[in-house]
Amino acid sequence: MSSESTEVWTGWYRDRSGAEAIVITADGRRVTTRIRGIEYTGEGFAALGAADEGGQVLTGCVLEWDLPLPVVVDGAAQQATLACLLTLGERADLSLTLHYGGAAFEACVAGGDFEEALERVRRQLPPGADFGRRLLQAA
């Protein structure tokens, strides 16, 4: 994904007060979402801080979203969906599950490093298969 494009994904935010639908945007360098009227933004999913609240870090919650992530095999793109589950508490735990070709490829990382988790999923793909695009770039 280039820094000029913006991706939009829908998902869920959950905490002790309940759940609500959210929209997550990613422009290749920053991730942004609005929860209960407060905008949170950061260089990665596990580093979301309130834009206008003194940078208060988002914690004590779960974010869940799915996004399309094509897999390319022998030059042909095939449909796949990446299910993402981020738990933000004392630490960030990220779980990614790629649903592709009738199988599920999973990776979980402490610290919430999206690129690390995505690379773990990539290494499980069959020989010759790779993701059809990048989701985030290093800021």
CSV table of C-alpha atoms in Angstrom, one decimal, residues 44-129:
chain,number,residue,atom,x,y,z
A,44,GLY,CA,0.6,1.1,14.5
A,45,PHE,CA,-2.4,-0.7,15.9
A,46,ALA,CA,-0.9,-1.2,19.3
A,47,ALA,CA,0.2,2.4,19.6
A,48,LEU,CA,-3.2,4.2,19.3
A,49,GLY,CA,-3.3,7.3,21.4
A,50,ALA,CA,-6.1,9.9,21.8
A,51,ALA,CA,-5.4,12.8,19.4
A,52,ASP,CA,-7.0,15.5,21.6
A,53,GLU,CA,-6.8,13.9,25.1
A,54,GLY,CA,-3.2,14.5,25.9
A,55,GLY,CA,-2.2,11.4,23.9
A,56,GLN,CA,-3.9,9.0,26.4
A,57,VAL,CA,-3.1,5.5,25.1
A,58,LEU,CA,-6.0,3.2,24.2
A,59,THR,CA,-6.1,0.3,26.7
A,60,GLY,CA,-8.5,-2.1,28.5
A,61,CYS,CA,-10.2,-3.1,25.3
A,62,VAL,CA,-10.3,-5.4,22.3
A,63,LEU,CA,-10.4,-4.3,18.7
A,64,GLU,CA,-11.5,-6.8,16.0
A,65,TRP,CA,-11.6,-6.3,12.3
A,66,ASP,CA,-11.3,-8.3,9.0
A,67,LEU,CA,-9.6,-7.1,5.8
A,68,PRO,CA,-9.2,-8.5,2.3
A,69,LEU,CA,-5.6,-9.6,1.7
A,70,PRO,CA,-5.1,-11.4,-1.7
A,71,VAL,CA,-2.6,-14.2,-1.9
A,72,VAL,CA,-0.7,-14.5,-5.2
A,73,VAL,CA,0.3,-17.9,-6.4
A,74,ASP,CA,2.1,-18.3,-9.8
A,75,GLY,CA,1.1,-14.7,-10.7
A,76,ALA,CA,-2.6,-15.2,-10.0
A,77,ALA,CA,-4.3,-13.4,-7.2
A,78,GLN,CA,-6.6,-15.4,-5.0
A,79,GLN,CA,-9.1,-14.1,-2.5
A,80,ALA,CA,-8.2,-14.3,1.2
A,81,THR,CA,-9.3,-12.6,4.4
A,82,LEU,CA,-7.2,-11.5,7.3
A,83,ALA,CA,-9.0,-11.6,10.6
A,84,CYS,CA,-7.4,-9.4,13.2
A,85,LEU,CA,-7.9,-9.4,17.0
A,86,LEU,CA,-6.0,-6.9,19.1
A,87,THR,CA,-6.2,-7.0,22.9
A,88,LEU,CA,-4.9,-3.8,24.6
A,89,GLY,CA,-4.3,-4.2,28.3
A,90,GLU,CA,-1.1,-4.2,30.3
A,91,ARG,CA,0.5,-5.2,27.0
A,92,ALA,CA,-0.8,-5.5,23.5
A,93,ASP,CA,-1.5,-9.0,22.1
A,94,LEU,CA,-2.3,-9.3,18.4
A,95,SER,CA,-3.7,-12.4,16.8
A,96,LEU,CA,-3.9,-12.6,13.0
A,97,THR,CA,-5.7,-15.4,11.1
A,98,LEU,CA,-5.5,-15.6,7.3
A,99,HIS,CA,-8.4,-17.5,5.8
A,100,TYR,CA,-7.2,-18.7,2.4
A,101,GLY,CA,-7.7,-21.8,0.2
A,102,GLY,CA,-9.8,-23.6,2.8
A,103,ALA,CA,-7.2,-23.3,5.5
A,104,ALA,CA,-6.4,-20.9,8.4
A,105,PHE,CA,-2.9,-19.6,8.9
A,106,GLU,CA,-2.4,-18.1,12.4
A,107,ALA,CA,0.1,-15.9,14.2
A,108,CYS,CA,0.0,-14.4,17.7
A,109,VAL,CA,2.5,-11.8,19.0
A,110,ALA,CA,2.9,-10.0,22.3
A,111,GLY,CA,3.5,-6.3,21.9
A,112,GLY,CA,1.0,-6.0,19.0
A,113,ASP,CA,3.6,-5.7,16.2
A,114,PHE,CA,1.4,-6.0,13.1
A,115,GLU,CA,4.3,-6.4,10.6
A,116,GLU,CA,5.9,-9.2,12.8
A,117,ALA,CA,2.6,-11.1,13.0
A,118,LEU,CA,2.0,-10.7,9.3
A,119,GLU,CA,5.5,-12.0,8.5
A,120,ARG,CA,4.7,-15.1,10.7
A,121,VAL,CA,1.6,-15.7,8.7
A,122,ARG,CA,3.5,-15.2,5.4
A,123,ARG,CA,6.1,-17.9,6.4
A,124,GLN,CA,3.3,-20.4,6.7
A,125,LEU,CA,2.0,-20.0,3.2
A,126,PRO,CA,2.6,-22.7,0.6
A,127,PRO,CA,5.8,-22.4,-1.4
A,128,GLY,CA,5.5,-19.8,-4.2
A,129,ALA,CA,2.6,-18.0,-2.4
